[in-house]
């Protein structure tokens, strides 16, 4: 019997924390985008186009915050634990500030459609839960 050498190298090495984080961020952004699209489509069919744009803005505000988190928390290799902790803490602080600023801006801009804005914002926050449950 002829047996080929299995290429298990890519499966045998552990993922670095940076690779794990990139995969998780990609998964969260994908689910956030899908949920934002669902809420925006619902807003369009129930209300009007202004509500749809408010829902898109609500979801995009949270998507932007997660994207910024991913950019701030980038690192190569495996850093020292203290460095890793400080970098993630800084990224989380930046994400919360961006998220709150965009949430406040959305309420000011979309006034009458703030309910759709907040609905998409909360739906995109559920992406964290959905990704954690699925993994």
Coordinates of N, CA, C and O in Angstrom, one line a residue:
X1 N 0.8 -1.2 0.0 CA 0.0 0.0 0.0 C 0.9 1.2 0.0 O 1.8 1.4 0.8
X2 N 0.5 2.2 -0.8 CA 1.2 3.5 -0.9 C 0.5 4.5 0.0 O -0.6 4.7 -0.1
X3 N 1.3 5.1 0.8 CA 0.8 6.1 1.7 C 1.5 7.4 1.5 O 2.7 7.4 1.5
X4 N 0.7 8.5 1.3 CA 1.3 9.8 1.1 C 1.6 10.4 2.4 O 0.9 10.1 3.4
X5 N 2.6 11.2 2.5 CA 2.9 11.9 3.7 C 1.9 13.0 3.9 O 1.6 13.8 3.1
X6 N 1.3 12.9 5.1 CA 0.3 13.9 5.5 C 0.9 15.2 5.8 O 2.0 15.2 6.5
X7 N 0.3 16.3 5.4 CA 0.8 17.6 5.7 C 0.1 18.1 6.9 O -1.0 18.7 6.8
X8 N 0.6 17.8 8.1 CA -0.1 18.2 9.3 C 0.6 19.4 10.0 O 0.2 19.8 11.1
X9 N 1.6 19.9 9.4 CA 2.3 21.0 10.0 C 1.4 22.2 10.3 O 1.5 22.8 11.4
X10 N 0.5 22.5 9.4 CA -0.4 23.7 9.7 C -1.4 23.4 10.8 O -1.9 24.3 11.4
X11 N -1.7 22.1 11.1 CA -2.6 21.8 12.1 C -1.9 21.5 13.4 O -2.5 21.6 14.5
X12 N -0.7 21.3 13.4 CA 0.0 20.9 14.6 C 0.6 22.1 15.4 O 0.9 22.0 16.6
X13 N 0.7 23.2 14.7 CA 1.2 24.4 15.4 C 0.1 25.2 16.1 O -1.0 25.4 15.5
X14 N 0.3 25.6 17.3 CA -0.8 26.4 17.9 C -0.9 27.8 17.3 O 0.1 28.4 16.8
X15 N -2.0 28.4 17.3 CA -2.2 29.7 16.8 C -1.7 30.7 17.8 O -1.8 30.5 19.0
X16 N -1.0 31.7 17.3 CA -0.5 32.8 18.2 C -1.7 33.6 18.7 O -2.8 33.6 18.0
X17 N -1.6 34.3 19.8 CA -2.7 35.2 20.2 C -3.1 36.2 19.2 O -4.3 36.5 19.0
X18 N -2.2 36.7 18.4 CA -2.5 37.6 17.3 C -3.4 37.0 16.2 O -4.4 37.6 15.8
X19 N -3.1 35.8 15.8 CA -3.9 35.1 14.8 C -5.3 34.7 15.4 O -6.2 34.9 14.6
X20 N -5.3 34.3 16.6 CA -6.6 34.0 17.2 C -7.5 35.3 17.3 O -8.7 35.3 16.9
X21 N -6.9 36.4 17.6 CA -7.6 37.7 17.7 C -8.1 38.1 16.3 O -9.3 38.5 16.2
X22 N -7.3 38.0 15.3 CA -7.7 38.3 14.0 C -8.9 37.5 13.5 O -9.8 38.0 12.9
X23 N -8.8 36.2 13.8 CA -9.9 35.3 13.4 C -11.2 35.7 14.1 O -12.3 35.7 13.5
X24 N -11.1 36.0 15.4 CA -12.3 36.3 16.1 C -12.9 37.7 15.7 O -14.1 37.8 15.5
X25 N -12.0 38.6 15.4 CA -12.5 39.9 14.9 C -13.2 39.8 13.6 O -14.3 40.4 13.4
X26 N -12.6 39.0 12.7 CA -13.2 38.8 11.4 C -14.6 38.2 11.5 O -15.6 38.6 10.9
X27 N -14.7 37.2 12.4 CA -16.0 36.5 12.6 C -17.0 37.4 13.2 O -18.2 37.5 12.8
X28 N -16.6 38.2 14.2 CA -17.5 39.2 14.8 C -18.0 40.2 13.8 O -19.2 40.6 13.7
X29 N -17.1 40.8 13.0 CA -17.4 41.8 12.0 C -18.4 41.2 10.9 O -19.3 41.9 10.5
X30 N -18.2 39.9 10.6 CA -19.1 39.3 9.6 C -20.5 39.2 10.2 O -21.5 39.5 9.5
X31 N -20.6 38.7 11.4 CA -21.9 38.5 12.0 C -22.6 39.9 12.3 O -23.8 40.1 12.1
X32 N -21.8 40.9 12.7 CA -22.3 42.3 12.9 C -22.9 42.8 11.6 O -23.9 43.4 11.6
X33 N -22.2 42.6 10.5 CA -22.6 43.1 9.2 C -23.9 42.4 8.8 O -24.9 43.1 8.3
X34 N -24.0 41.2 9.0 CA -25.3 40.4 8.7 C -26.4 40.9 9.5 O -27.5 41.2 9.0
X35 N -26.2 41.1 10.8 CA -27.3 41.5 11.7 C -27.7 43.0 11.4 O -28.9 43.3 11.4
X36 N -26.7 43.8 11.0 CA -27.1 45.2 10.7 C -27.9 45.2 9.4 O -28.9 45.9 9.3
X37 N -27.6 44.4 8.4 CA -28.3 44.3 7.2 C -29.8 43.8 7.5 O -30.7 44.3 6.9
X38 N -29.9 42.8 8.4 CA -31.3 42.4 8.7 C -32.1 43.5 9.3 O -33.3 43.7 9.0
X39 N -31.5 44.2 10.3 CA -32.3 45.3 11.0 C -32.6 46.4 10.0 O -33.7 46.9 10.0
X40 N -31.6 46.7 9.1 CA -31.9 47.8 8.1 C -33.0 47.4 7.1 O -33.8 48.2 6.8
X41 N -33.0 46.1 6.7 CA -34.0 45.7 5.8 C -35.4 45.7 6.5 O -36.4 46.1 5.9
X42 N -35.4 45.3 7.7 CA -36.7 45.4 8.5 C -37.1 46.8 8.6 O -38.3 47.1 8.5
X43 N -36.2 47.7 8.9 CA -36.6 49.1 9.1 C -37.1 49.7 7.8 O -38.1 50.5 7.8
X44 N -36.6 49.2 6.6 CA -37.0 49.7 5.3 C -38.5 49.3 5.1 O -39.3 50.0 4.6
X45 N -38.7 48.0 5.4 CA -40.1 47.5 5.1 C -41.1 47.9 6.1 O -42.3 48.1 5.8
X46 N -40.7 48.2 7.3 CA -41.7 48.6 8.4 C -41.9 50.1 8.3 O -43.0 50.6 8.4
X47 N -40.8 50.9 8.2 CA -40.8 52.3 8.3 C -40.6 52.9 7.0 O -41.4 52.9 6.1
X48 N -39.4 53.5 6.8 CA -39.0 54.2 5.5 C -37.5 54.1 5.3 O -36.8 53.5 6.1
X49 N -37.1 54.9 4.3 CA -35.6 54.8 4.0 C -34.8 55.6 5.1 O -33.7 55.2 5.3
X50 N -35.4 56.6 5.7 CA -34.7 57.3 6.8 C -34.4 56.3 7.9 O -33.3 56.3 8.5
X51 N -35.4 55.5 8.3 CA -35.2 54.5 9.3 C -34.1 53.5 8.9 O -33.3 53.0 9.7
X52 N -34.1 53.1 7.6 CA -33.1 52.2 7.1 C -31.7 52.8 7.3 O -30.8 52.1 7.7
X53 N -31.5 54.0 6.9 CA -30.2 54.7 7.0 C -29.8 54.8 8.5 O -28.7 54.7 8.9
X54 N -30.8 55.0 9.4 CA -30.5 55.1 10.8 C -30.1 53.7 11.3 O -29.1 53.7 12.1
X55 N -30.7 52.7 10.8 CA -30.3 51.3 11.2 C -28.9 51.0 10.7 O -28.1 50.4 11.4
X56 N -28.6 51.4 9.5 CA -27.3 51.1 8.9 C -26.2 51.9 9.8 O -25.2 51.4 10.1
X57 N -26.5 53.1 10.1 CA -25.6 53.9 10.9 C -25.4 53.3 12.3 O -24.3 53.3 12.8
X58 N -26.5 52.8 12.9 CA -26.4 52.2 14.2 C -25.4 51.0 14.2 O -24.6 50.8 15.0
X59 N -25.6 50.1 13.2 CA -24.8 49.0 13.0 C -23.3 49.3 12.7 O -22.4 48.8 13.2
X60 N -23.2 50.3 11.8 CA -21.9 50.7 11.3 C -21.1 51.4 12.5 O -19.9 51.3 12.5
X61 N -21.8 52.0 13.4 CA -21.1 52.6 14.5 C -20.4 51.6 15.4 O -19.3 51.7 15.8
X62 N -21.1 50.5 15.6 CA -20.5 49.4 16.4 C -19.4 48.6 15.5 O -18.4 48.2 16.1
X63 N -19.7 48.5 14.3 CA -18.7 47.8 13.4 C -17.4 48.6 13.3 O -16.3 48.1 13.4
X64 N -17.5 50.0 13.3 CA -16.4 50.8 13.3 C -15.6 50.7 14.6 O -14.4 50.7 14.6
X65 N -16.3 50.6 15.7 CA -15.6 50.5 17.0 C -14.8 49.2 17.1 O -13.7 49.2 17.6
X66 N -15.4 48.1 16.6 CA -14.7 46.8 16.6 C -13.5 46.9 15.6 O -12.4 46.3 15.9
X67 N -13.7 47.5 14.5 CA -12.6 47.6 13.5 C -11.4 48.4 14.2 O -10.2 48.0 14.0
X68 N -11.7 49.5 14.9 CA -10.7 50.3 15.5 C -10.0 49.4 16.6 O -8.8 49.5 16.8
X69 N -10.8 48.7 17.4 CA -10.2 47.8 18.4 C -9.2 46.8 17.7 O -8.1 46.6 18.3
X70 N -9.6 46.3 16.6 CA -8.7 45.4 15.9 C -7.4 46.0 15.5 O -6.3 45.4 15.5
X71 N -7.5 47.3 15.0 CA -6.3 48.0 14.6 C -5.4 48.4 15.8 O -4.2 48.3 15.7
X72 N -6.0 48.8 16.9 CA -5.2 49.2 18.1 C -4.5 48.0 18.7 O -3.4 48.1 19.2
X73 N -5.2 46.9 18.7 CA -4.7 45.7 19.5 C -3.8 44.8 18.7 O -3.4 43.8 19.1
X74 N -3.3 45.3 17.5 CA -2.5 44.5 16.7 C -1.1 44.4 17.3 O -0.5 45.3 17.8
X75 N -0.5 43.2 17.1 CA 0.9 43.0 17.5 C 1.3 41.7 16.8 O 0.6 41.0 16.2
X76 N 2.6 41.6 16.7 CA 3.2 40.5 15.9 C 3.9 39.6 16.9 O 4.5 40.0 17.9
X77 N 3.9 38.3 16.7 CA 4.5 37.3 17.5 C 3.8 37.2 18.8 O 2.6 37.4 18.9
X78 N 4.5 36.8 19.9 CA 3.9 36.6 21.2 C 4.6 37.5 22.1 O 5.7 37.3 22.5
X79 N 3.9 38.6 22.5 CA 4.5 39.6 23.3 C 4.5 39.2 24.8 O 3.9 38.2 25.2
X80 N 5.2 39.9 25.6 CA 5.2 39.7 27.0 C 3.8 39.9 27.6 O 3.0 40.7 27.1
X81 N 3.4 39.1 28.6 CA 2.0 39.2 29.1 C 1.6 40.6 29.5 O 0.5 41.0 29.3
X82 N 2.5 41.4 30.2 CA 2.2 42.7 30.6 C 1.9 43.6 29.4 O 1.0 44.4 29.4
X83 N 2.8 43.5 28.3 CA 2.6 44.2 27.1 C 1.2 43.9 26.5 O 0.5 44.8 26.0
X84 N 0.9 42.6 26.4 CA -0.3 42.1 25.8 C -1.5 42.7 26.6 O -2.5 43.2 26.0
X85 N -1.5 42.7 27.9 CA -2.5 43.2 28.7 C -2.7 44.7 28.5 O -3.9 45.1 28.3
X86 N -1.7 45.4 28.5 CA -1.8 46.9 28.3 C -2.3 47.2 26.9 O -3.2 48.1 26.8
X87 N -1.9 46.5 25.9 CA -2.4 46.8 24.6 C -3.8 46.4 24.4 O -4.6 47.2 23.8
X88 N -4.3 45.3 25.0 CA -5.7 45.0 24.9 C -6.6 46.0 25.8 O -7.7 46.3 25.4
X89 N -6.0 46.4 26.9 CA -6.8 47.4 27.7 C -6.9 48.7 27.0 O -8.0 49.3 26.9
X90 N -5.8 49.2 26.3 CA -5.9 50.4 25.5 C -6.9 50.2 24.4 O -7.7 51.2 24.1
X91 N -6.8 49.1 23.7 CA -7.7 48.9 22.6 C -9.2 48.9 23.1 O -10.1 49.4 22.4
X92 N -9.5 48.3 24.2 CA -10.8 48.3 24.7 C -11.3 49.7 25.1 O -12.4 50.0 24.8
X93 N -10.4 50.5 25.7 CA -10.8 51.9 26.0 C -11.1 52.7 24.8 O -12.1 53.4 24.7
X94 N -10.2 52.5 23.7 CA -10.5 53.2 22.5 C -11.8 52.7 21.9 O -12.6 53.6 21.4
X95 N -12.1 51.5 21.9 CA -13.3 50.9 21.4 C -14.6 51.5 22.1 O -15.5 51.9 21.4
X96 N -14.5 51.6 23.4 CA -15.6 52.1 24.1 C -15.8 53.6 23.8 O -17.0 54.1 23.6
X97 N -14.7 54.4 23.7 CA -14.8 55.8 23.4 C -15.4 56.0 22.0 O -16.3 56.8 21.9
X98 N -14.9 55.3 21.1 CA -15.4 55.4 19.7 C -16.9 55.0 19.6 O -17.7 55.7 19.0
X99 N -17.2 53.9 20.3 CA -18.6 53.4 20.3 C -19.6 54.5 21.0 O -20.6 54.7 20.4
X100 N -19.2 55.0 22.1 CA -20.1 56.0 22.7 C -20.2 57.3 21.9 O -21.3 57.9 21.8
X101 N -19.1 57.7 21.3 CA -19.1 58.9 20.5 C -20.0 58.7 19.3 O -20.8 59.6 19.0
X102 N -19.9 57.6 18.6 CA -20.8 57.3 17.5 C -22.2 57.1 17.9 O -23.2 57.5 17.2
X103 N -22.5 56.5 19.1 CA -23.8 56.3 19.6 C -24.5 57.7 19.8 O -25.6 58.0 19.5
X104 N -23.7 58.6 20.5 CA -24.2 59.9 20.8 C -24.5 60.7 19.5 O -25.5 61.3 19.3
X105 N -23.6 60.6 18.5 CA -23.7 61.3 17.2 C -25.0 60.7 16.5 O -25.7 61.5 15.9
X106 N -25.2 59.5 16.6 CA -26.3 58.9 15.9 C -27.6 59.3 16.5 O -28.6 59.6 15.8
X107 N -27.7 59.5 17.8 CA -28.9 60.0 18.5 C -29.2 61.4 18.1 O -30.3 61.8 17.9
X108 N -28.1 62.2 18.0 CA -28.3 63.6 17.6 C -28.7 63.7 16.1 O -29.6 64.5 15.8
X109 N -28.1 63.0 15.3 CA -28.4 63.1 13.8 C -29.7 62.5 13.4 O -30.5 63.0 12.7
X110 N -30.0 61.3 14.0 CA -31.2 60.6 13.5 C -32.4 60.8 14.4 O -33.4 60.1 14.2
X111 N -32.4 61.6 15.4 CA -33.5 62.0 16.3 C -34.7 61.1 16.2 O -35.0 60.3 17.1
X112 N -35.6 61.3 15.2 CA -36.9 60.6 15.1 C -36.7 59.1 14.9 O -37.6 58.3 15.3
X113 N -35.6 58.7 14.3 CA -35.4 57.3 14.0 C -34.4 56.7 14.9 O -33.7 55.7 14.6
X114 N -34.2 57.3 16.1 CA -33.2 56.8 17.0 C -33.5 55.4 17.5 O -32.6 54.6 17.8
X115 N -34.8 55.0 17.5 CA -35.1 53.6 17.9 C -34.5 52.6 16.9 O -34.0 51.6 17.3
X116 N -34.5 52.9 15.6 CA -33.9 52.0 14.6 C -32.4 52.0 14.8 O -31.7 51.0 14.6
X117 N -31.9 53.2 15.0 CA -30.4 53.3 15.2 C -30.0 52.4 16.4 O -29.1 51.6 16.3
X118 N -30.7 52.6 17.5 CA -30.4 51.8 18.7 C -30.6 50.3 18.5 O -29.9 49.5 19.0
X119 N -31.7 50.0 17.8 CA -31.9 48.6 17.5 C -30.8 47.9 16.7 O -30.4 46.8 17.1
X120 N -30.3 48.5 15.7 CA -29.2 48.0 15.0 C -27.9 48.0 15.8 O -27.1 47.0 15.7
X121 N -27.7 49.0 16.6 CA -26.6 49.0 17.5 C -26.6 47.8 18.5 O -25.6 47.1 18.6
X122 N -27.7 47.6 19.1 CA -27.9 46.4 20.0 C -27.8 45.1 19.3 O -27.1 44.2 19.8
X123 N -28.4 45.0 18.1 CA -28.3 43.8 17.3 C -26.8 43.5 16.9 O -26.4 42.3 17.0
X124 N -26.1 44.5 16.6 CA -24.7 44.3 16.3 C -23.9 43.9 17.5 O -22.9 43.1 17.4
X125 N -24.3 44.3 18.7 CA -23.6 43.9 19.9 C -23.9 42.4 20.2 O -23.1 41.7 20.8
X126 N -25.0 41.9 19.7 CA -25.3 40.5 19.9 C -24.4 39.6 19.1 O -24.3 38.4 19.4
X127 N -23.6 40.2 18.2 CA -22.7 39.4 17.4 C -21.6 38.8 18.3 O -21.2 37.7 18.0
X128 N -21.2 39.5 19.3 CA -20.2 38.9 20.3 C -20.8 37.6 20.8 O -20.1 36.6 20.9
X129 N -22.0 37.7 21.3 CA -22.6 36.5 21.9 C -22.8 35.4 20.9 O -22.4 34.2 21.2
X130 N -23.2 35.7 19.7 CA -23.4 34.7 18.7 C -22.0 34.0 18.3 O -22.0 32.8 18.1
X131 N -21.0 34.8 18.2 CA -19.7 34.2 17.8 C -19.1 33.4 19.0 O -18.6 32.3 18.7
X132 N -19.3 33.9 20.2 CA -18.8 33.1 21.3 C -19.6 31.8 21.5 O -19.0 30.8 21.8
X133 N -20.9 31.8 21.3 CA -21.6 30.5 21.4 C -21.3 29.6 20.3 O -21.2 28.4 20.5
X134 N -21.0 30.1 19.1 CA -20.7 29.2 17.9 C -19.3 28.6 18.0 O -19.0 27.6 17.3
X135 N -18.4 29.1 18.8 CA -17.0 28.6 18.8 C -16.9 27.7 20.0 O -17.3 27.7 21.0

